[in-house]
CSV table of C-alpha atoms in Angstrom, one decimal:
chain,number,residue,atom,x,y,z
B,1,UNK,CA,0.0,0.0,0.0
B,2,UNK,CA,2.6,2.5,0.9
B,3,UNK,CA,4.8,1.4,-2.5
B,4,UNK,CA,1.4,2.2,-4.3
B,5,UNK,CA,1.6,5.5,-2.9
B,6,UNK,CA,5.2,6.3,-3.3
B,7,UNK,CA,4.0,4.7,-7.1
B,8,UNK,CA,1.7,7.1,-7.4
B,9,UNK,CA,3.4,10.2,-6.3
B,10,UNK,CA,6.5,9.2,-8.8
B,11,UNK,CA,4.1,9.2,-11.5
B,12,UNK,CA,2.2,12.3,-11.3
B,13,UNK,CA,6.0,13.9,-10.2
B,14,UNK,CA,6.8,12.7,-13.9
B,15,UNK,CA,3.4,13.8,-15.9
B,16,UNK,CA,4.3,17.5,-14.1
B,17,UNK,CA,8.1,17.4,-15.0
B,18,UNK,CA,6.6,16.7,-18.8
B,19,UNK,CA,4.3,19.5,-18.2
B,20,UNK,CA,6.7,22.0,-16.9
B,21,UNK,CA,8.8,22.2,-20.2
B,22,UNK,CA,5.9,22.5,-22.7
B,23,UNK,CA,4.3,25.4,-20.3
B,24,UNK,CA,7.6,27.1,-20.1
B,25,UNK,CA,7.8,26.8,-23.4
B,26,UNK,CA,4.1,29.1,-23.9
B,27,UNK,CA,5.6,31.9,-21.1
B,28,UNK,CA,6.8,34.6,-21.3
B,29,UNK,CA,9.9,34.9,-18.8
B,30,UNK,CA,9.4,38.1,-17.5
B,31,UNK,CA,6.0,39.0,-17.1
B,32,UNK,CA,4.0,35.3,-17.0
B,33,UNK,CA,2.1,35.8,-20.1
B,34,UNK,CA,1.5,33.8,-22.9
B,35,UNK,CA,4.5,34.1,-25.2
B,36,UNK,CA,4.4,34.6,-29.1
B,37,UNK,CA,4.2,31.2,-29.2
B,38,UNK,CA,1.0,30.0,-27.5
B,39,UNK,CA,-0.6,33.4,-28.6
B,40,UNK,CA,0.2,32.1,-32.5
B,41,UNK,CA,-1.4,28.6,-31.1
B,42,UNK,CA,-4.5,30.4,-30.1
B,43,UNK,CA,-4.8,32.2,-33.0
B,44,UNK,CA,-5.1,29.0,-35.2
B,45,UNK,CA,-7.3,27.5,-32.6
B,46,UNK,CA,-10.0,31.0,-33.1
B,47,UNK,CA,-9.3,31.3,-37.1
B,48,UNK,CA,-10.4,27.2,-37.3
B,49,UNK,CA,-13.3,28.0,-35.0
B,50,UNK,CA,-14.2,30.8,-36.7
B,51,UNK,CA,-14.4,28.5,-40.1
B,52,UNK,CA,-16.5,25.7,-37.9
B,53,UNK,CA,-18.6,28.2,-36.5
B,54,UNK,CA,-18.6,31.3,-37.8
B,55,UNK,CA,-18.6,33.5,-34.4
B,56,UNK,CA,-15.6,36.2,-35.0
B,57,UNK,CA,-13.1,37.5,-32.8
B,58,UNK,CA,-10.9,40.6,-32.1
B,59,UNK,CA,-7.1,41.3,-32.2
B,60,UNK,CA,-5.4,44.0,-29.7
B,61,UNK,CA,-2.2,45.3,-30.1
B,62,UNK,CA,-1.2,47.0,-27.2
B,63,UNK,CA,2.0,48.6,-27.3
B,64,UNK,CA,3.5,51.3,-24.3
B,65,UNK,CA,4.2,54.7,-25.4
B,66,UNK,CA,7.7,55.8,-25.3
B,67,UNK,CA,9.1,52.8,-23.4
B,68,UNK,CA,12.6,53.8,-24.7
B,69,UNK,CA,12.1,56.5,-22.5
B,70,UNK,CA,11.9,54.8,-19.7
B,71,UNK,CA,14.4,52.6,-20.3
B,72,UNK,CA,17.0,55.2,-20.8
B,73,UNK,CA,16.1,57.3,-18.2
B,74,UNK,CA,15.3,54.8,-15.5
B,75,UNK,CA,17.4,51.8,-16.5
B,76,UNK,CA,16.2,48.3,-17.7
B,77,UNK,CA,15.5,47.0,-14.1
B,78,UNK,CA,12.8,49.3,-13.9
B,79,UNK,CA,11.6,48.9,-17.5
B,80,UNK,CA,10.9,45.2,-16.6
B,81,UNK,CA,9.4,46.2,-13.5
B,82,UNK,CA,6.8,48.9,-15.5
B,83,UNK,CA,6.6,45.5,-18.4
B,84,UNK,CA,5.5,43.1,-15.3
B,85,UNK,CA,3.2,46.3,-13.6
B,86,UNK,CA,1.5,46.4,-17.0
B,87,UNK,CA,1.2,42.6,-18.1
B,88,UNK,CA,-0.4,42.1,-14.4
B,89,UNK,CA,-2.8,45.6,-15.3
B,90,UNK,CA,-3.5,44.0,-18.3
B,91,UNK,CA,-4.7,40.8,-17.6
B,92,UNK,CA,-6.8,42.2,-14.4
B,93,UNK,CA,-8.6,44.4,-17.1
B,94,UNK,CA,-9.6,41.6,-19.6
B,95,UNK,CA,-12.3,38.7,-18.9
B,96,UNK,CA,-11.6,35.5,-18.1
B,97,UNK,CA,-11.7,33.6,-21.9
B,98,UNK,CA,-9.6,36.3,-23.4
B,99,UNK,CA,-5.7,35.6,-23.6
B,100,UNK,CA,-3.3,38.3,-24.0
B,101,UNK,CA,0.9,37.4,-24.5
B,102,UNK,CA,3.5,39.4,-24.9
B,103,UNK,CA,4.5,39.7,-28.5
B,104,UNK,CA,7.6,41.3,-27.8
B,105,UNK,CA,9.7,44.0,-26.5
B,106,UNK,CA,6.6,46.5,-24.9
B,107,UNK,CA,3.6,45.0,-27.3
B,108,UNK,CA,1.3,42.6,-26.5
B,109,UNK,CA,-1.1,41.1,-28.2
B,110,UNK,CA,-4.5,40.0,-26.9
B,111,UNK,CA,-7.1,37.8,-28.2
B,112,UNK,CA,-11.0,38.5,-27.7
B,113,UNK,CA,-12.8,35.4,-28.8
B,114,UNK,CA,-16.4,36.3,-30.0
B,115,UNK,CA,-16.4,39.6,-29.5
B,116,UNK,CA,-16.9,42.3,-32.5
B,117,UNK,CA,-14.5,45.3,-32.5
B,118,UNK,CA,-17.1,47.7,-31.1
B,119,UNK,CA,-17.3,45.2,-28.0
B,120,UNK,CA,-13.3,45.1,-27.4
B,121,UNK,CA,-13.2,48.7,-27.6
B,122,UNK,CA,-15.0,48.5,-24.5
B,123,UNK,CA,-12.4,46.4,-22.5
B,124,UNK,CA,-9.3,47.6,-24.2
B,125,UNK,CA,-10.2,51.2,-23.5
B,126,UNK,CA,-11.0,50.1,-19.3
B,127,UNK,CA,-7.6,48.2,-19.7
B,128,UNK,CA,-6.0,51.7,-21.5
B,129,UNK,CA,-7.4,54.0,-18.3
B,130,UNK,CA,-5.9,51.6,-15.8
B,131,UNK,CA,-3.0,51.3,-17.5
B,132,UNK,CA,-2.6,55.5,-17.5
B,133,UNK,CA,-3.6,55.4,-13.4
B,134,UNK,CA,-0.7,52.6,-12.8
B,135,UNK,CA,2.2,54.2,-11.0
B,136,UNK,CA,5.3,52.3,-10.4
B,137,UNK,CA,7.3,53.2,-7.5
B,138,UNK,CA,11.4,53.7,-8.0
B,139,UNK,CA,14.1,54.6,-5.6
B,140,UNK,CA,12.9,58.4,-6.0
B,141,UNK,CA,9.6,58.8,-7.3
B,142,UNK,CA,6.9,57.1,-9.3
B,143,UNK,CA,6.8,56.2,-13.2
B,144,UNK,CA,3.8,56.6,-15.2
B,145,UNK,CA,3.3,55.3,-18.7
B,146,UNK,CA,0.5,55.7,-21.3
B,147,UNK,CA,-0.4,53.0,-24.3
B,148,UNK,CA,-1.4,52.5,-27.5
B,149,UNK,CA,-3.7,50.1,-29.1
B,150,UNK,CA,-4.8,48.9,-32.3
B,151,UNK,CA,-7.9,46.5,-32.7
B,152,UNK,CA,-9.3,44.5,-35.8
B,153,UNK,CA,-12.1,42.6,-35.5
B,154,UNK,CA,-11.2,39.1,-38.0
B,155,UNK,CA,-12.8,39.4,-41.4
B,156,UNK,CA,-14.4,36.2,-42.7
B,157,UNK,CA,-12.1,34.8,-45.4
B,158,UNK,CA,-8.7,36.6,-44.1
B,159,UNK,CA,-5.7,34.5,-42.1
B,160,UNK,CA,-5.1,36.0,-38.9
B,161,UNK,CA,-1.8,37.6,-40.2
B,162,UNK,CA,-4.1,39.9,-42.0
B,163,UNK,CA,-6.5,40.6,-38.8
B,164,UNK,CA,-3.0,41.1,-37.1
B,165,UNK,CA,-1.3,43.3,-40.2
B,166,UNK,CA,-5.0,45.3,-39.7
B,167,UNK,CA,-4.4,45.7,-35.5
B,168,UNK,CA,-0.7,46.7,-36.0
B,169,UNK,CA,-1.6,49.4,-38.5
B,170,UNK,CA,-4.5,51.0,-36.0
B,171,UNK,CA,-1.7,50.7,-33.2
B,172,UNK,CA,0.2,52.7,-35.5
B,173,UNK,CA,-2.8,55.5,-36.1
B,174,UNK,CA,-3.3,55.6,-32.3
B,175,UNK,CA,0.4,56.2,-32.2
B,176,UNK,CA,0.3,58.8,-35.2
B,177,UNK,CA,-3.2,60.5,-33.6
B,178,UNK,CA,-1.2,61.4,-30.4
B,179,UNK,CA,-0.7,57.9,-28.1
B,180,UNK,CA,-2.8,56.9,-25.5
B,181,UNK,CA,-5.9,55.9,-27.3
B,182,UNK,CA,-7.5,53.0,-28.9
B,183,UNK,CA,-8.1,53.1,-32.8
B,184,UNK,CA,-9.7,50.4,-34.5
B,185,UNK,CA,-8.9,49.2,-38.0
B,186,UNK,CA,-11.3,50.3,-41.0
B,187,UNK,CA,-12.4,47.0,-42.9
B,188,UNK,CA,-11.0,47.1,-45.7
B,189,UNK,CA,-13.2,46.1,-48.8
């Protein structure tokens, strides 16, 4: 009985050391989120539902205004720390079925399953205010950032690289219309 136990034990010990290289495989390092990765893996999984189904989804590219800045003023240590404050902002702001990663560098990318873009205006602008209210403490005083964000809502008959090519270019109006706002992507015809 007890070497069924210790059995046991050593077998769900191996099933989590399996498990522990394919989920740090999906992570991102530094802030916990989803990497590129498992954010490209979702994205198949919504484009094939989308063909079974036909209920759409939104793209976000979020992306933090003048990070460079902060960076250079206030070193890389604290740029992670202001990544982590906003991956930890950002995932508090979305609902539970959405999954947002880091894409890279300061963007991040997050997924709204069945939602239209009108919809994930909604929580991508909530996410945007709490993002501007975040302040994170340093040695002397406290760093506030703004971000950007581009959403497309995935077009029936497009690959998500195109719903993604749509989001990047609103995150690039938003950018061009002054930073710190949302802009979503004009359907194009």
């Amino acid at each position: 009985q007890n070497l069924a136990r210790i059995s046991d034990r050593y077998q769900q010990m191996i099933a989590d050391l399996n498990l522990a290289p394919n989920e740090a495989s999906n992570r991102d390092v530094l802030t916990g989120l989803g990497n590129r990765r498992l954010l490209m893996d979702r994205l198949k999984e919504e484009s094939e539902r989308v063909t079974r189904r036909g209920q759409g989804y939104t793209l976000a590219m979020l992306d933090v205004d003048q990070f460079k800045q902060v960076n250079d003023t206030h070193g890389h240590e604290t740029g992670d720390r202001v990544l982590i404050a906003i991956a930890t902002t950002l995932q508090a702001g979305l609902r539970e079925y959405d999954v947002c990663g880091r894409w890279g560098g300061e963007e991040f990318l997050v997924v709204l399953p069945d939602t239209t873009a009108a919809e994930g205006l909604i929580v991508m602008e909530r996410v945007r205010q709490n993002i501007a209210e975040l302040a994170v403490r340093t040695d002397h005083d406290a760093i506030q950032v703004t971000a950007s964000i581009g959403l497309s809502a995935h077009v029936p008959g497009e690959t998500f690289s195109m719903t993604i090519k749509r989001a990047d270019a609103a995150l690039l109006d938003a950018k061009r219309a002054g930073r710190n706002r949302a802009v979503v992507a004009a359907v194009s015809d």
